[in-house]
């Protein structure tokens, strides 16, 4: 069965420091990968996605993620975080077989001044 | 602008009452989903529908019911059989196939 594991439930980091949020998935079929961000009391917003092609994908606000098939990972990175990046981040995987997304448990990014 | 609208944003319910959460989308998406979110438990799938007049149970369907009479609408009813209904409920939609979901802004249900 397909599953998504986010290895850290909370990641505290100081402002302007780099950050990596880790995500591993398991799948035996072609996989599509997503990162979503959720601010308090709001819905999830799509941050970036990998469907095919280049394994490095970027968002408009400086986040990037790299699809690594051999390690079945899709880690999210940002070289310098801001206070406004404080939020919960969800990794998700989908397959063409089911048409549904499987979500990880979420990682809370806490950016401290 | 196209989007997905959940209403109300906050909802209070007395024990023993049924309550219906609204979810409407104008994105022309075929599939719609309901998730429940509790602190530290991520997103849990309640029901989903991939086509009008058809829906399937998710992982935690007990105590919930849905309908899909129109492509645009996928209301969720939280019945009195749901033992712990206080939670944040999220609705999402997607086109056929995999291209990610669009989420609504959520409804926070509190049982008083």
XYZ file of N, CA and C in Angstrom:
675
model
N 0.850 -1.198 0.000
C 0.000 0.000 0.000
C 0.884 1.245 0.000
N 0.378 2.267 -0.646
C 1.139 3.503 -0.711
C 1.099 4.213 0.630
N 2.217 4.802 1.018
C 2.259 5.559 2.267
C 3.230 6.727 2.130
N 3.032 7.730 2.969
C 3.891 8.902 2.992
C 4.312 9.141 4.437
N 5.606 9.302 4.649
C 6.135 9.512 5.988
C 6.878 10.838 6.053
N 6.445 11.691 6.939
C 7.186 12.918 7.214
C 7.960 12.664 8.503
N 9.256 12.757 8.402
C 10.128 12.237 9.446
C 10.179 13.116 10.688
N 9.779 14.358 10.592
C 9.831 15.271 11.737
C 8.456 15.868 11.972
N 7.958 15.801 13.201
C 6.658 16.403 13.480
C 6.798 17.913 13.709
N 7.944 18.331 14.261
C 8.187 19.755 14.477
C 9.624 20.070 14.108
N 9.808 21.231 13.464
C 11.153 21.688 13.116
C 11.287 23.135 13.553
N 12.011 23.388 14.651
C 12.274 24.774 15.059
C 13.538 25.280 14.385
N 13.521 26.520 13.932
C 14.671 27.086 13.236
C 14.669 28.594 13.435
N 15.862 29.179 13.447
C 15.945 30.624 13.575
C 15.763 31.294 12.219
N 15.249 32.507 12.269
C 15.042 33.289 11.056
C 16.359 33.419 10.290
N 16.270 33.330 8.975
C 17.366 33.431 8.012
C 18.241 32.181 7.967
N 17.940 31.177 8.749
C 18.666 29.913 8.682
C 18.058 29.033 7.595
N 18.824 28.060 7.080
C 18.262 27.109 6.115
C 17.417 26.050 6.824
N 16.519 25.433 6.057
C 15.666 24.403 6.641
C 15.423 23.295 5.625
N 15.253 22.075 6.134
C 14.869 20.946 5.302
C 13.753 20.185 6.014
N 12.651 19.980 5.344
C 11.560 19.160 5.856
C 11.561 17.868 5.056
N 11.637 16.751 5.767
C 11.863 15.481 5.095
C 10.570 14.721 4.828
N 10.535 14.090 3.651
C 9.370 13.316 3.240
C 9.847 12.089 2.471
N 9.376 10.927 2.883
C 9.629 9.685 2.156
C 8.298 9.047 1.772
N 8.280 8.403 0.642
C 7.064 7.766 0.184
C 7.362 6.338 -0.208
N 6.353 5.518 -0.246
C 6.505 4.148 -0.726
C 5.476 3.918 -1.809
N 5.923 3.431 -2.920
C 4.994 3.184 -4.014
C 5.646 2.271 -5.040
N 4.862 1.420 -5.613
C 5.383 0.546 -6.660
C 4.917 0.999 -8.043
N 4.211 2.127 -8.077
C 3.724 2.611 -9.373
C 4.231 4.026 -9.590
N 3.999 4.544 -10.765
C 4.378 5.928 -11.040
C 3.758 6.829 -9.990
N 4.526 7.749 -9.495
C 4.081 8.552 -8.367
C 4.151 10.038 -8.701
N 3.231 10.745 -8.149
C 3.187 12.194 -8.252
C 3.290 12.750 -6.834
N 4.081 13.785 -6.651
C 4.403 14.257 -5.308
C 4.091 15.729 -5.145
N 3.649 16.076 -3.950
C 3.197 17.441 -3.676
C 3.653 17.872 -2.279
N 3.848 19.173 -2.133
C 3.967 19.799 -0.823
C 2.876 20.857 -0.712
N 2.166 20.812 0.428
C 1.151 21.797 0.743
C 1.556 22.532 2.016
N 1.090 23.787 2.140
C 1.323 24.581 3.341
C -0.031 24.969 3.927
N -0.112 24.927 5.262
C -1.335 25.307 5.950
C -1.026 26.302 7.051
N -1.620 27.485 6.942
C -1.520 28.486 8.004
C -2.675 28.265 8.983
N -2.567 28.744 10.229
C -3.580 28.455 11.255
C -4.993 28.781 10.793
N -5.895 27.830 11.028
C -7.324 27.980 10.729
C -7.614 28.248 9.261
N -6.750 27.751 8.391
C -6.970 27.890 6.957
C -6.885 26.532 6.282
N -7.279 26.486 5.035
C -7.129 25.275 4.248
C -5.692 25.094 3.781
N -5.450 24.009 3.068
C -4.119 23.741 2.534
C -3.944 24.446 1.206
N -2.742 24.974 0.995
C -2.408 25.623 -0.273
C -1.272 24.852 -0.928
N -1.390 24.640 -2.217
C -0.341 23.931 -2.932
C 0.924 24.781 -2.979
N 2.026 24.202 -2.558
C 3.310 24.904 -2.536
C 4.115 24.562 -3.804
N 4.243 23.275 -4.080
C 4.906 22.847 -5.306
C 4.555 21.384 -5.582
N 4.855 20.951 -6.797
C 4.496 19.594 -7.181
C 5.507 19.029 -8.176
N 5.639 17.709 -8.128
C 6.417 16.982 -9.123
C 5.474 16.015 -9.834
N 5.362 16.191 -11.145
C 4.551 15.272 -11.949
C 5.443 14.451 -12.876
N 6.403 15.122 -13.501
C 7.347 14.455 -14.396
C 8.418 15.471 -14.765
N 9.423 15.036 -15.510
C 10.440 15.945 -15.997
C 11.520 16.228 -14.978
N 11.942 17.495 -14.868
C 13.024 17.861 -13.965
C 12.718 17.431 -12.533
N 13.719 16.838 -11.890
C 13.501 16.331 -10.534
C 13.542 17.434 -9.482
N 14.003 18.621 -9.853
C 14.038 19.754 -8.912
C 12.905 20.698 -9.270
N 12.022 20.918 -8.309
C 10.902 21.822 -8.537
C 10.965 22.954 -7.522
N 10.491 24.124 -7.945
C 10.610 25.316 -7.107
C 9.253 25.996 -6.944
N 9.107 26.697 -5.815
C 7.915 27.500 -5.608
C 8.275 28.970 -5.787
N 7.270 29.826 -5.812
C 7.509 31.238 -6.048
C 8.075 31.934 -4.821
N 7.980 31.328 -3.649
C 8.463 31.993 -2.436
C 9.739 31.361 -1.898
N 10.547 30.749 -2.765
C 11.887 30.334 -2.388
C 12.044 28.906 -1.917
N 10.973 28.148 -1.798
C 11.093 26.741 -1.450
C 11.438 25.923 -2.687
N 12.107 24.802 -2.471
C 12.376 23.859 -3.537
C 12.319 22.444 -2.979
N 12.056 21.490 -3.857
C 12.033 20.092 -3.447
C 12.626 19.263 -4.572
N 13.286 18.185 -4.200
C 13.922 17.335 -5.195
C 13.372 15.927 -5.113
N 12.902 15.435 -6.230
C 12.410 14.075 -6.333
C 13.613 13.151 -6.470
N 13.751 12.215 -5.539
C 14.841 11.256 -5.576
C 14.235 9.863 -5.615
N 14.221 9.283 -6.814
C 13.546 7.996 -6.983
C 14.264 6.876 -6.246
N 15.585 6.889 -6.266
C 16.329 5.806 -5.635
C 16.151 5.796 -4.115
N 15.981 6.981 -3.520
C 15.777 7.065 -2.076
C 14.306 7.252 -1.717
N 13.433 7.231 -2.683
C 11.981 7.465 -2.511
C 11.727 8.637 -1.570
N 12.362 9.761 -1.905
C 12.219 10.936 -1.051
C 11.810 12.151 -1.870
N 11.268 13.122 -1.167
C 10.845 14.391 -1.799
C 10.973 15.464 -0.722
N 12.194 15.732 -0.305
C 12.445 16.670 0.793
C 12.259 18.119 0.349
N 11.737 18.917 1.245
C 11.478 20.340 0.985
C 12.581 21.165 1.634
N 13.111 22.137 0.889
C 14.216 22.934 1.422
C 13.985 24.406 1.148
N 14.580 25.228 2.026
C 14.619 26.672 1.780
C 15.928 27.176 2.364
N 16.699 27.950 1.605
C 18.026 28.378 2.077
C 17.979 29.400 3.200
N 16.886 30.162 3.294
C 16.799 31.202 4.326
C 15.322 31.437 4.648
N 14.915 31.070 5.852
C 13.490 31.155 6.184
C 13.150 32.504 6.817
N 11.850 32.842 6.723
C 11.327 34.067 7.327
C 10.303 33.700 8.381
N 10.027 34.642 9.258
C 8.996 34.426 10.280
C 7.687 33.994 9.629
N 7.381 34.574 8.479
C 6.116 34.292 7.798
C 6.033 32.868 7.249
N 7.129 32.125 7.261
C 7.109 30.724 6.824
C 6.596 29.792 7.913
N 6.391 30.316 9.102
C 5.841 29.504 10.192
C 4.472 28.980 9.794
N 4.333 27.653 9.747
C 3.108 27.015 9.273
C 3.271 25.509 9.402
N 2.226 24.791 9.025
C 2.325 23.335 8.947
C 2.457 22.945 7.477
N 3.326 21.986 7.228
C 3.625 21.568 5.865
C 3.282 20.093 5.707
N 2.565 19.790 4.624
C 2.148 18.425 4.351
C 2.747 17.950 3.033
N 3.315 16.760 3.065
C 3.765 16.079 1.870
C 2.661 15.115 1.440
N 2.468 14.959 0.140
C 1.429 14.058 -0.351
C 1.912 13.347 -1.603
N 1.429 12.129 -1.788
C 1.761 11.336 -2.967
C 0.488 10.798 -3.588
N 0.462 10.754 -4.892
C -0.668 10.190 -5.599
C -0.176 9.223 -6.648
N -1.051 8.329 -7.076
C -0.701 7.412 -8.145
C -1.815 7.421 -9.186
N -1.426 7.101 -10.394
C -2.417 7.080 -11.467
C -3.407 5.943 -11.286
N -3.077 4.972 -10.461
C -3.976 3.841 -10.241
C -5.234 4.242 -9.503
N -5.084 5.029 -8.438
C -6.220 5.314 -7.559
C -6.820 6.700 -7.781
N -6.042 7.621 -8.279
C -6.536 8.991 -8.435
C -6.653 9.750 -7.126
N -6.219 9.166 -6.004
C -6.314 9.843 -4.715
C -4.920 10.182 -4.200
N -4.868 11.202 -3.335
C -3.626 11.568 -2.682
C -3.555 10.922 -1.299
N -2.362 10.518 -0.924
C -2.084 10.058 0.433
C -1.221 11.128 1.092
N -1.643 11.584 2.275
C -0.936 12.668 2.953
C -0.066 12.136 4.084
N 1.053 12.811 4.298
C 1.844 12.570 5.491
C 1.179 13.212 6.695
N 1.780 13.004 7.865
C 1.191 13.490 9.105
C 1.407 14.983 9.331
N 2.243 15.590 8.535
C 2.478 17.022 8.674
C 3.718 17.334 9.494
N 4.377 18.439 9.157
C 5.526 18.946 9.914
C 5.271 20.411 10.238
N 5.355 20.745 11.511
C 5.173 22.132 11.914
C 6.522 22.831 11.884
N 6.631 23.838 11.041
C 7.851 24.649 10.956
C 7.668 25.872 11.848
N 8.535 26.008 12.836
C 8.477 27.137 13.778
C 9.723 27.990 13.548
N 9.516 29.178 12.991
C 10.638 30.077 12.729
C 10.720 31.087 13.867
N 11.876 31.132 14.513
C 12.061 32.004 15.675
C 12.907 33.215 15.300
N 12.596 34.372 15.910
C 13.385 35.575 15.587
C 14.778 35.518 16.203
N -13.642 34.518 -9.915
C -12.502 33.614 -9.747
C -12.991 32.235 -9.351
N -12.368 31.186 -9.925
C -12.724 29.842 -9.568
C -12.167 29.464 -8.227
N -12.924 28.630 -7.509
C -12.452 28.210 -6.208
C -13.402 27.236 -5.561
N -13.111 26.939 -4.314
C -13.919 26.008 -3.550
C -14.294 26.687 -2.239
N -15.579 26.704 -1.928
C -16.095 27.469 -0.796
C -16.713 26.544 0.230
N -16.253 26.685 1.466
C -16.845 25.953 2.575
C -17.581 26.930 3.484
N -18.738 26.516 3.933
C -19.467 27.353 4.877
C -20.231 26.472 5.862
N -20.446 26.983 7.095
C -19.843 28.204 7.627
C -18.387 27.976 8.034
N -17.697 29.011 8.427
C -16.310 28.867 8.879
C -16.256 28.284 10.290
N -17.191 28.709 11.131
C -17.297 28.180 12.497
C -18.717 27.682 12.718
N -18.847 26.557 13.398
C -20.153 25.953 13.613
C -20.180 25.322 14.996
N -21.244 25.605 15.719
C -21.411 25.039 17.048
C -22.650 24.146 17.034
N -22.539 23.010 17.650
C -23.617 22.044 17.635
C -23.818 21.485 19.024
N -25.066 21.259 19.369
C -25.361 20.604 20.628
C -25.291 19.101 20.427
N -24.913 18.411 21.451
C -24.869 16.949 21.378
C -26.233 16.404 20.976
N -26.216 15.392 20.090
C -27.456 14.764 19.658
C -28.061 15.379 18.407
N -27.474 16.464 17.924
C -27.988 17.113 16.725
C -27.160 16.742 15.514
N -27.840 16.598 14.380
C -27.139 16.473 13.111
C -26.792 17.866 12.597
N -25.706 17.975 11.843
C -25.339 19.253 11.255
C -24.729 18.999 9.877
N -25.007 19.907 8.935
C -24.511 19.743 7.567
C -23.520 20.848 7.228
N -22.361 20.441 6.731
C -21.313 21.357 6.282
C -21.389 21.470 4.771
N -21.309 22.690 4.303
C -21.449 22.935 2.878
C -20.084 22.993 2.191
N -20.020 22.469 0.961
C -18.831 22.564 0.126
C -19.277 22.750 -1.322
N -18.882 23.859 -1.919
C -19.259 24.179 -3.292
C -18.000 24.561 -4.071
N -17.905 24.047 -5.314
C -16.770 24.426 -6.167
C -17.258 24.823 -7.550
N -16.564 25.812 -8.120
C -16.880 26.241 -9.483
C -15.675 26.056 -10.396
N -14.913 25.008 -10.127
C -13.700 24.703 -10.886
C -13.957 23.653 -11.963
N -15.182 23.142 -12.018
C -15.539 22.073 -12.945
C -14.740 20.798 -12.669
N -14.409 20.598 -11.391
C -13.668 19.395 -11.008
C -14.622 18.215 -10.859
N -14.146 17.042 -11.286
C -14.973 15.846 -11.188
C -15.001 15.287 -9.774
N -13.855 15.273 -9.109
C -13.725 14.592 -7.822
C -13.784 15.582 -6.658
N -14.402 15.148 -5.562
C -14.467 15.953 -4.352
C -14.226 15.054 -3.140
N -13.685 15.665 -2.086
C -13.224 14.910 -0.935
C -13.572 15.650 0.358
N -13.785 14.892 1.433
C -13.924 15.458 2.766
C -12.863 14.835 3.672
N -12.152 15.728 4.394
C -11.146 15.303 5.353
C -11.479 15.878 6.720
N -11.041 15.136 7.711
C -11.110 15.618 9.088
C -9.678 15.832 9.574
N -9.462 16.940 10.284
C -8.127 17.244 10.811
C -8.207 17.464 12.305
N -7.437 16.685 13.031
C -7.296 16.840 14.483
C -5.827 17.110 14.787
N -5.546 17.829 15.849
C -4.146 18.161 16.171
C -3.274 16.908 16.246
N -2.165 16.931 15.517
C -1.210 15.828 15.575
C -1.603 14.590 14.807
N -2.753 14.629 14.113
C -3.195 13.417 13.391
C -3.265 13.614 11.891
N -2.784 14.717 11.382
C -2.800 14.918 9.943
C -4.213 14.984 9.390
N -4.352 14.561 8.148
C -5.641 14.576 7.459
C -6.170 13.158 7.348
N -7.409 12.961 7.717
C -8.032 11.643 7.587
C -9.227 11.756 6.660
N -9.300 10.856 5.670
C -10.313 10.898 4.634
C -11.625 10.345 5.148
N -12.703 11.127 4.990
C -14.017 10.703 5.464
C -14.803 10.062 4.313
N -15.022 10.804 3.255
C -15.727 10.339 2.059
C -15.100 11.018 0.843
N -15.276 10.380 -0.302
C -14.890 11.014 -1.552
C -15.853 10.603 -2.654
N -15.881 11.451 -3.677
C -16.772 11.222 -4.807
C -16.011 11.548 -6.078
N -16.020 10.637 -7.020
C -15.304 10.857 -8.272
C -16.237 11.211 -9.417
N -17.547 11.112 -9.167
C -18.516 11.433 -10.205
C -19.852 11.700 -9.525
N -20.703 12.454 -10.202
C -22.012 12.781 -9.648
C -22.796 11.496 -9.356
N -23.542 11.527 -8.261
C -24.400 10.421 -7.825
C -23.632 9.168 -7.416
N -22.355 9.332 -7.122
C -21.560 8.202 -6.652
C -20.548 8.701 -5.637
N -20.363 7.954 -4.536
C -19.378 8.327 -3.539
C -18.930 7.068 -2.804
N -17.734 7.155 -2.202
C -17.165 6.015 -1.506
C -16.724 6.421 -0.100
N -16.766 5.472 0.809
C -16.281 5.717 2.158
C -14.761 5.825 2.167
N -14.292 6.712 3.029
C -12.869 6.808 3.275
C -12.492 6.002 4.511
N -11.490 6.473 5.214
C -10.968 5.716 6.350
C -11.792 5.852 7.623
N -12.556 6.955 7.733
C -13.279 7.214 8.995
C -14.710 7.646 8.720
N -15.457 6.885 7.920
C -16.790 7.291 7.470
C -17.883 7.136 8.544
N -17.639 6.368 9.567
C -18.692 6.105 10.553
C -19.157 7.388 11.231
N -20.494 7.592 11.236
C -21.051 8.791 11.857
C -21.185 9.964 10.908
N -20.829 9.771 9.647
C -20.913 10.821 8.626
C -21.745 10.320 7.442
N -22.338 11.261 6.713
C -23.004 10.920 5.461
C -22.782 12.053 4.467
N -22.865 11.722 3.173
C -22.662 12.709 2.107
C -23.680 12.473 0.999
N -23.751 13.434 0.096
C -24.513 13.292 -1.138
C -23.757 14.009 -2.235
N -24.006 13.601 -3.477
C -23.381 14.279 -4.630
C -24.412 14.327 -5.747
N -25.366 15.204 -5.584
C -26.449 15.353 -6.557
C -26.055 16.288 -7.696
N -25.107 17.166 -7.446
C -24.617 18.084 -8.457
C -23.094 18.036 -8.482
N -22.528 18.308 -9.626
C -21.066 18.279 -9.746
C -20.429 19.302 -8.818
N -21.116 20.438 -8.626
C -20.521 21.533 -7.882
C -20.574 21.360 -6.373
N -21.406 20.464 -5.873
C -21.723 20.450 -4.456
C -21.498 19.082 -3.821
N -20.921 19.076 -2.617
C -20.635 17.815 -1.918
C -20.814 18.056 -0.413
N -22.048 18.171 0.068
C -22.277 18.462 1.490
C -21.983 17.265 2.384
N -21.496 17.546 3.559
C -21.185 16.521 4.567
C -22.099 16.704 5.773
N -22.784 15.638 6.171
C -23.607 15.676 7.365
C -22.914 14.915 8.488
N -22.737 15.595 9.594
C -22.180 14.969 10.789
C -23.366 14.548 11.638
N -23.558 13.273 11.812
C -24.743 12.787 12.512
C -24.481 12.628 14.006
N -25.533 12.397 14.738
C -25.406 12.212 16.184
C -24.654 10.919 16.516
N -24.472 10.057 15.520
C -23.738 8.811 15.746
C -22.225 9.027 15.799
N -21.768 10.197 15.388
C -20.333 10.504 15.441
C -20.008 10.879 16.882
N -19.186 10.063 17.534
C -18.968 10.211 18.972
C -18.079 11.386 19.351
N -17.221 11.793 18.466
C -16.281 12.874 18.785
C -16.175 13.822 17.591
N -17.208 14.612 17.336
C -17.251 15.375 16.093
C -16.468 16.679 16.107
N -16.029 17.127 17.260
C -15.293 18.397 17.309
C -13.991 18.260 16.557
N -13.828 19.042 15.497
C -12.650 18.942 14.631
C -12.706 20.041 13.586
N -11.649 20.116 12.802
C -11.557 21.002 11.646
C -11.813 20.153 10.420
N -12.806 20.552 9.589
C -13.184 19.762 8.431
C -12.770 20.499 7.153
N -12.127 19.762 6.265
C -11.627 20.327 5.015
C -12.251 19.609 3.832
N -12.688 20.382 2.866
C -13.204 19.873 1.611
C -12.182 20.157 0.523
N -12.057 19.268 -0.440
C -11.114 19.453 -1.534
C -11.737 18.947 -2.831
N -11.179 19.393 -3.941
C -11.636 18.914 -5.234
C -10.447 18.735 -6.157
N -10.640 17.938 -7.224
C -9.574 17.741 -8.201
C -10.188 17.352 -9.547
N -9.441 17.577 -10.612
C -9.852 17.081 -11.914
C -9.544 15.587 -11.972
N -10.062 14.910 -12.966
C -9.785 13.485 -13.110
C -8.291 13.284 -13.297
N -7.767 12.258 -12.670
C -6.347 12.012 -12.744
C -5.612 12.744 -11.636
N -4.318 12.811 -11.702
C -3.524 13.367 -10.620
C -2.959 14.721 -11.045
N -3.410 15.767 -10.427
C -2.812 17.087 -10.602
C -2.920 17.892 -9.320
N -3.076 17.188 -8.200
C -3.186 17.858 -6.917
C -4.623 18.243 -6.620
N -4.854 18.592 -5.380
C -6.173 18.991 -4.924
C -6.210 20.496 -4.685
N -7.417 21.064 -4.823
C -7.680 22.420 -4.367
C -8.517 22.302 -3.107
N -8.099 22.989 -2.048
C -8.794 22.897 -0.764
C -9.632 24.126 -0.491
N -10.725 23.922 0.246
C -11.466 25.021 0.809
C -10.778 25.533 2.065
N -11.364 26.548 2.667
C -10.733 27.183 3.826
C -11.104 26.517 5.141
N -11.990 25.520 5.088
C -12.279 24.718 6.269
C -13.455 25.212 7.092
N -14.035 24.275 7.835
C -15.087 24.572 8.817
C -14.664 23.984 10.144
N -14.663 24.823 11.158
C -14.330 24.323 12.502
C -15.623 24.036 13.237
N -15.867 22.784 13.539
C -17.073 22.333 14.229
C -16.748 22.086 15.693
N -17.565 22.661 16.537
C -17.418 22.465 17.983
C -18.735 21.977 18.557
N -18.682 20.888 19.299
C -19.866 20.376 19.983
C -19.912 20.952 21.396
N -21.058 21.572 21.715
C -21.176 22.229 23.021
C -22.264 21.554 23.854
